[in-house]
Amino acid sequence: MSSAVAMEATRRRQRLSSNGGASETTEEPAGQWGRAWEVDWFSLSAVILLLCTAPFLVFFFVMVCDQYQCSVSQPLVELYSGEATLRSIWDKAPSFTWTAAQIYTVWVSFQLVLYMCVPDVTHKFLPGYAGGVQDGARTPAGLINKYEINGLQSWLITHALWYANAQYFHWFSPTIIFDNWIPLLWCTNILGYAVSTFAFVKAYLFPTNAEDCKFTGNVFYNYMMGIEFNPRIGKWFDFKLFFNGRPGIVAWTLINLSYAAKQQELYGYVTNSMILVNVLQAIYVLDFFWNEAWYLKTIDICHDHFGWYLGWGDCVWLPFLYTLQGLYLVYNPVQLSTAHAAAVLLLGLVGYYVFRFTNHQKDLFRRTEGKCSVWGKKPTFIECAYRSGDGGLHHSKLMTSGFWGVARHLNYTGDLMGSLAYCAACGFGHIHPYFYIVYMTILLVHRCVRDEHRCSSKYGKDWKRYTDAVPYRLLPGIF
């Protein structure tokens, strides 16, 4: 089946280039850009390890707060000494409840209704916001999908209802998420595995676009990293956009608000550290939704296929591990000194500035095809050529000025600065809240290397010219 897909992907077809001109046609196979076609033993071992351990890692970081005041070492010491067993720890953890199942079902259903049934209107009165129907990036097979961008509207409606409930209606407690946190973990796992398995089976039986499927021949890798590039049901339900940007990220700020409400309930006050975490992470979330149309051009949409990595990761990993700082502060309230709080705020805001304006420069450059001003000058760039899966020749420009002349992924550097600020807001009493910066460093360095490998395969010698012009990846003069 995979060979048939590959042969189909090399059909000769006349298409327009990215600059609007007619592309060349060829019978040669397209460059192998996108997800890997073949899997080595190291990659396979890493995939199996993640599939087996990631769910337990999430459970561990949530469980240690519930049973050990967020101490990462204490349960390990007790297991080693025999004071505790895996069974005793498991028995103490709250189990699946139908209450949590009802909460999560209502939550996902509500987000689905907002995504599918409420077309965006906010772009009509918010200057600069690109909502409504937008084009995605060109897929390896040469297709351009359309998306209904309404994430900001969904976030605003959701949080307006949350506020109205907390202030006026009192349908449920603002601490409802925290109070059902571990039972909700089991519910999110059920959805994460269900949607990943459905996408896996769908790719074999009824793929949305067979030309954008990749079969490696290894079932574990196919399941984790995905087969279909943009699985869809109907015209508008896109698995990637919905699961990347709705149940998890919309919930992120609500989870933090629930943590703050619990801190208020337990101690009678909300610490400045909790406020910092809520504010800094809310800035990141709102930035994501304000720039959701831009997100269509990022690696998640442009290169990643939809499998367990995205399906389970967005349902479970993101809401439970990206919010560890707020969870930690419920069990360990930290009131920062004015200097410490100011330093954290400054680090977070500077990180956001670097992250946002690095991406803004690239987006401006892309939209104007280089006919713009960056740092008061005409931007410099390298012209690149690549072939899509249908054999069409396309052209692209890689900017070598502004932030993109400082390092090839300075937006990741800003992201890491913000991540460190979230963790530093929790003080230095435990390593538990610092898991996030460790994970983000591994993730973004790996993504950096993976992205560059794909770009090298996609652009060939033109990528070498680019790396010669911009030699550093993340830290100028260092890496």
PDB file of C-alpha atoms in Angstrom, residues 87-231:
ATOM      1  CA  ARG A  87       0.589  -0.866  44.340  1.00  0.00           C
ATOM      2  CA  SER A  88       0.189   1.276  47.472  1.00  0.00           C
ATOM      3  CA  ILE A  89       0.876   4.465  45.519  1.00  0.00           C
ATOM      4  CA  TRP A  90      -1.579   3.409  42.824  1.00  0.00           C
ATOM      5  CA  ASP A  91      -4.271   2.544  45.391  1.00  0.00           C
ATOM      6  CA  LYS A  92      -4.020   6.008  46.977  1.00  0.00           C
ATOM      7  CA  ALA A  93      -4.573   7.793  43.673  1.00  0.00           C
ATOM      8  CA  PRO A  94      -8.146   8.813  42.811  1.00  0.00           C
ATOM      9  CA  SER A  95      -9.638   6.559  40.153  1.00  0.00           C
ATOM     10  CA  PHE A  96     -11.865   7.193  37.165  1.00  0.00           C
ATOM     11  CA  THR A  97     -15.220   8.761  38.088  1.00  0.00           C
ATOM     12  CA  TRP A  98     -18.367   9.318  36.071  1.00  0.00           C
ATOM     13  CA  THR A  99     -18.441  12.879  37.371  1.00  0.00           C
ATOM     14  CA  ALA A 100     -15.095  13.560  35.712  1.00  0.00           C
ATOM     15  CA  ALA A 101     -16.273  11.773  32.569  1.00  0.00           C
ATOM     16  CA  GLN A 102     -19.349  14.017  32.394  1.00  0.00           C
ATOM     17  CA  ILE A 103     -17.240  17.149  32.945  1.00  0.00           C
ATOM     18  CA  TYR A 104     -14.805  16.189  30.208  1.00  0.00           C
ATOM     19  CA  THR A 105     -17.519  15.115  27.772  1.00  0.00           C
ATOM     20  CA  VAL A 106     -19.294  18.453  28.196  1.00  0.00           C
ATOM     21  CA  TRP A 107     -15.992  20.289  27.824  1.00  0.00           C
ATOM     22  CA  VAL A 108     -14.892  18.606  24.579  1.00  0.00           C
ATOM     23  CA  SER A 109     -18.422  18.767  23.138  1.00  0.00           C
ATOM     24  CA  PHE A 110     -18.657  22.487  23.907  1.00  0.00           C
ATOM     25  CA  GLN A 111     -15.305  23.171  22.227  1.00  0.00           C
ATOM     26  CA  LEU A 112     -16.380  21.081  19.247  1.00  0.00           C
ATOM     27  CA  VAL A 113     -19.572  23.134  18.875  1.00  0.00           C
ATOM     28  CA  LEU A 114     -17.602  26.400  19.063  1.00  0.00           C
ATOM     29  CA  TYR A 115     -15.105  25.090  16.500  1.00  0.00           C
ATOM     30  CA  MET A 116     -17.605  23.701  13.982  1.00  0.00           C
ATOM     31  CA  CYS A 117     -20.796  25.711  14.421  1.00  0.00           C
ATOM     32  CA  VAL A 118     -19.768  29.271  15.321  1.00  0.00           C
ATOM     33  CA  PRO A 119     -18.001  30.982  12.387  1.00  0.00           C
ATOM     34  CA  ASP A 120     -15.560  33.668  13.448  1.00  0.00           C
ATOM     35  CA  VAL A 121     -16.850  37.236  13.682  1.00  0.00           C
ATOM     36  CA  THR A 122     -14.104  38.729  15.846  1.00  0.00           C
ATOM     37  CA  HIS A 123     -11.904  39.462  12.798  1.00  0.00           C
ATOM     38  CA  LYS A 124     -14.590  41.895  11.636  1.00  0.00           C
ATOM     39  CA  PHE A 125     -14.048  44.266  14.564  1.00  0.00           C
ATOM     40  CA  LEU A 126     -10.556  43.469  15.894  1.00  0.00           C
ATOM     41  CA  PRO A 127      -7.967  45.380  13.812  1.00  0.00           C
ATOM     42  CA  GLY A 128      -5.019  43.222  12.778  1.00  0.00           C
ATOM     43  CA  TYR A 129      -6.612  39.902  13.708  1.00  0.00           C
ATOM     44  CA  ALA A 130      -6.706  37.323  10.894  1.00  0.00           C
ATOM     45  CA  GLY A 131      -9.684  35.093  11.584  1.00  0.00           C
ATOM     46  CA  GLY A 132     -12.291  33.404   9.435  1.00  0.00           C
ATOM     47  CA  VAL A 133     -11.410  31.186   6.488  1.00  0.00           C
ATOM     48  CA  GLN A 134      -7.644  31.052   5.902  1.00  0.00           C
ATOM     49  CA  ASP A 135      -5.323  29.046   3.655  1.00  0.00           C
ATOM     50  CA  GLY A 136      -2.856  26.618   5.179  1.00  0.00           C
ATOM     51  CA  ALA A 137       0.641  25.908   3.909  1.00  0.00           C
ATOM     52  CA  ARG A 138       1.289  23.733   0.869  1.00  0.00           C
ATOM     53  CA  THR A 139       1.442  20.049   1.836  1.00  0.00           C
ATOM     54  CA  PRO A 140       4.161  17.689   0.541  1.00  0.00           C
ATOM     55  CA  ALA A 141       1.651  16.520  -2.103  1.00  0.00           C
ATOM     56  CA  GLY A 142       1.133  20.095  -3.254  1.00  0.00           C
ATOM     57  CA  LEU A 143      -2.303  20.705  -1.706  1.00  0.00           C
ATOM     58  CA  ILE A 144      -3.423  23.823   0.174  1.00  0.00           C
ATOM     59  CA  ASN A 145      -6.165  23.224   2.743  1.00  0.00           C
ATOM     60  CA  LYS A 146      -8.588  25.835   4.024  1.00  0.00           C
ATOM     61  CA  TYR A 147      -9.236  26.352   7.751  1.00  0.00           C
ATOM     62  CA  GLU A 148     -11.895  28.155   9.778  1.00  0.00           C
ATOM     63  CA  ILE A 149      -9.840  30.227  12.246  1.00  0.00           C
ATOM     64  CA  ASN A 150     -12.021  30.945  15.284  1.00  0.00           C
ATOM     65  CA  GLY A 151      -9.804  30.001  18.216  1.00  0.00           C
ATOM     66  CA  LEU A 152      -9.691  33.485  19.756  1.00  0.00           C
ATOM     67  CA  GLN A 153     -13.466  33.695  19.591  1.00  0.00           C
ATOM     68  CA  SER A 154     -13.780  30.264  21.231  1.00  0.00           C
ATOM     69  CA  TRP A 155     -11.366  31.315  23.986  1.00  0.00           C
ATOM     70  CA  LEU A 156     -13.271  34.559  24.635  1.00  0.00           C
ATOM     71  CA  ILE A 157     -16.676  32.851  24.759  1.00  0.00           C
ATOM     72  CA  THR A 158     -15.372  30.109  27.046  1.00  0.00           C
ATOM     73  CA  HIS A 159     -13.748  32.495  29.505  1.00  0.00           C
ATOM     74  CA  ALA A 160     -16.698  34.879  29.467  1.00  0.00           C
ATOM     75  CA  LEU A 161     -18.949  31.993  30.501  1.00  0.00           C
ATOM     76  CA  TRP A 162     -16.410  30.902  33.145  1.00  0.00           C
ATOM     77  CA  TYR A 163     -16.390  34.428  34.613  1.00  0.00           C
ATOM     78  CA  ALA A 164     -20.193  34.707  34.475  1.00  0.00           C
ATOM     79  CA  ASN A 165     -20.516  31.406  36.325  1.00  0.00           C
ATOM     80  CA  ALA A 166     -18.006  32.397  39.004  1.00  0.00           C
ATOM     81  CA  GLN A 167     -19.611  35.796  39.592  1.00  0.00           C
ATOM     82  CA  TYR A 168     -23.322  35.274  38.978  1.00  0.00           C
ATOM     83  CA  PHE A 169     -24.670  31.829  38.070  1.00  0.00           C
ATOM     84  CA  HIS A 170     -22.664  29.472  40.353  1.00  0.00           C
ATOM     85  CA  TRP A 171     -23.500  26.384  38.291  1.00  0.00           C
ATOM     86  CA  PHE A 172     -20.203  24.817  39.398  1.00  0.00           C
ATOM     87  CA  SER A 173     -17.298  25.682  41.674  1.00  0.00           C
ATOM     88  CA  PRO A 174     -14.329  27.558  40.147  1.00  0.00           C
ATOM     89  CA  THR A 175     -12.187  24.796  41.685  1.00  0.00           C
ATOM     90  CA  ILE A 176     -13.985  22.076  39.707  1.00  0.00           C
ATOM     91  CA  ILE A 177     -10.958  21.287  37.542  1.00  0.00           C
ATOM     92  CA  PHE A 178      -8.542  20.955  40.457  1.00  0.00           C
ATOM     93  CA  ASP A 179     -11.060  18.961  42.514  1.00  0.00           C
ATOM     94  CA  ASN A 180     -11.347  16.353  39.743  1.00  0.00           C
ATOM     95  CA  TRP A 181      -7.793  16.581  38.440  1.00  0.00           C
ATOM     96  CA  ILE A 182      -6.617  12.963  38.582  1.00  0.00           C
ATOM     97  CA  PRO A 183      -9.996  11.491  37.508  1.00  0.00           C
ATOM     98  CA  LEU A 184      -9.835  13.914  34.573  1.00  0.00           C
ATOM     99  CA  LEU A 185      -6.401  12.490  33.768  1.00  0.00           C
ATOM    100  CA  TRP A 186      -7.980   9.104  33.065  1.00  0.00           C
ATOM    101  CA  CYS A 187     -10.659  10.724  30.886  1.00  0.00           C
ATOM    102  CA  THR A 188      -8.124  12.629  28.795  1.00  0.00           C
ATOM    103  CA  ASN A 189      -6.129   9.422  28.299  1.00  0.00           C
ATOM    104  CA  ILE A 190      -9.226   7.667  26.996  1.00  0.00           C
ATOM    105  CA  LEU A 191      -9.827  10.410  24.428  1.00  0.00           C
ATOM    106  CA  GLY A 192      -6.138  10.680  23.540  1.00  0.00           C
ATOM    107  CA  TYR A 193      -5.802   6.980  22.774  1.00  0.00           C
ATOM    108  CA  ALA A 194      -9.203   6.829  21.076  1.00  0.00           C
ATOM    109  CA  VAL A 195      -8.510   9.658  18.638  1.00  0.00           C
ATOM    110  CA  SER A 196      -4.967   8.400  17.938  1.00  0.00           C
ATOM    111  CA  THR A 197      -6.252   4.901  17.196  1.00  0.00           C
ATOM    112  CA  PHE A 198      -9.066   6.236  15.029  1.00  0.00           C
ATOM    113  CA  ALA A 199      -6.616   8.349  12.999  1.00  0.00           C
ATOM    114  CA  PHE A 200      -4.341   5.315  12.598  1.00  0.00           C
ATOM    115  CA  VAL A 201      -7.153   3.085  11.295  1.00  0.00           C
ATOM    116  CA  LYS A 202      -8.599   5.883   9.159  1.00  0.00           C
ATOM    117  CA  ALA A 203      -5.289   6.298   7.326  1.00  0.00           C
ATOM    118  CA  TYR A 204      -5.526   2.708   6.088  1.00  0.00           C
ATOM    119  CA  LEU A 205      -9.242   2.524   5.352  1.00  0.00           C
ATOM    120  CA  PHE A 206     -10.391   5.982   4.257  1.00  0.00           C
ATOM    121  CA  PRO A 207      -7.597   8.598   4.217  1.00  0.00           C
ATOM    122  CA  THR A 208      -8.538  12.196   3.498  1.00  0.00           C
ATOM    123  CA  ASN A 209      -5.741  12.493   0.942  1.00  0.00           C
ATOM    124  CA  ALA A 210      -3.749   9.371   0.092  1.00  0.00           C
ATOM    125  CA  GLU A 211      -0.961  11.412  -1.514  1.00  0.00           C
ATOM    126  CA  ASP A 212      -0.092  12.952   1.847  1.00  0.00           C
ATOM    127  CA  CYS A 213       0.075   9.637   3.738  1.00  0.00           C
ATOM    128  CA  LYS A 214       3.382   8.102   4.782  1.00  0.00           C
ATOM    129  CA  PHE A 215       3.716   4.418   5.673  1.00  0.00           C
ATOM    130  CA  THR A 216       7.075   3.437   7.120  1.00  0.00           C
ATOM    131  CA  GLY A 217       6.311  -0.281   7.383  1.00  0.00           C
ATOM    132  CA  ASN A 218       6.700  -0.073  11.174  1.00  0.00           C
ATOM    133  CA  VAL A 219       3.413  -0.155  13.053  1.00  0.00           C
ATOM    134  CA  PHE A 220       4.772   1.473  16.239  1.00  0.00           C
ATOM    135  CA  TYR A 221       6.279   4.434  14.404  1.00  0.00           C
ATOM    136  CA  ASN A 222       3.198   4.835  12.222  1.00  0.00           C
ATOM    137  CA  TYR A 223       0.953   4.839  15.296  1.00  0.00           C
ATOM    138  CA  MET A 224       3.024   7.343  17.243  1.00  0.00           C
ATOM    139  CA  MET A 225       4.113   9.788  14.538  1.00  0.00           C
ATOM    140  CA  GLY A 226       1.032   9.412  12.353  1.00  0.00           C
ATOM    141  CA  ILE A 227       0.330   8.392   8.782  1.00  0.00           C
ATOM    142  CA  GLU A 228      -2.082  11.016   7.495  1.00  0.00           C
ATOM    143  CA  PHE A 229      -0.786  14.537   7.093  1.00  0.00           C
ATOM    144  CA  ASN A 230      -4.107  16.359   7.496  1.00  0.00           C
ATOM    145  CA  PRO A 231      -6.834  13.897   8.517  1.00  0.00           C
TER     146      PRO A 231
END
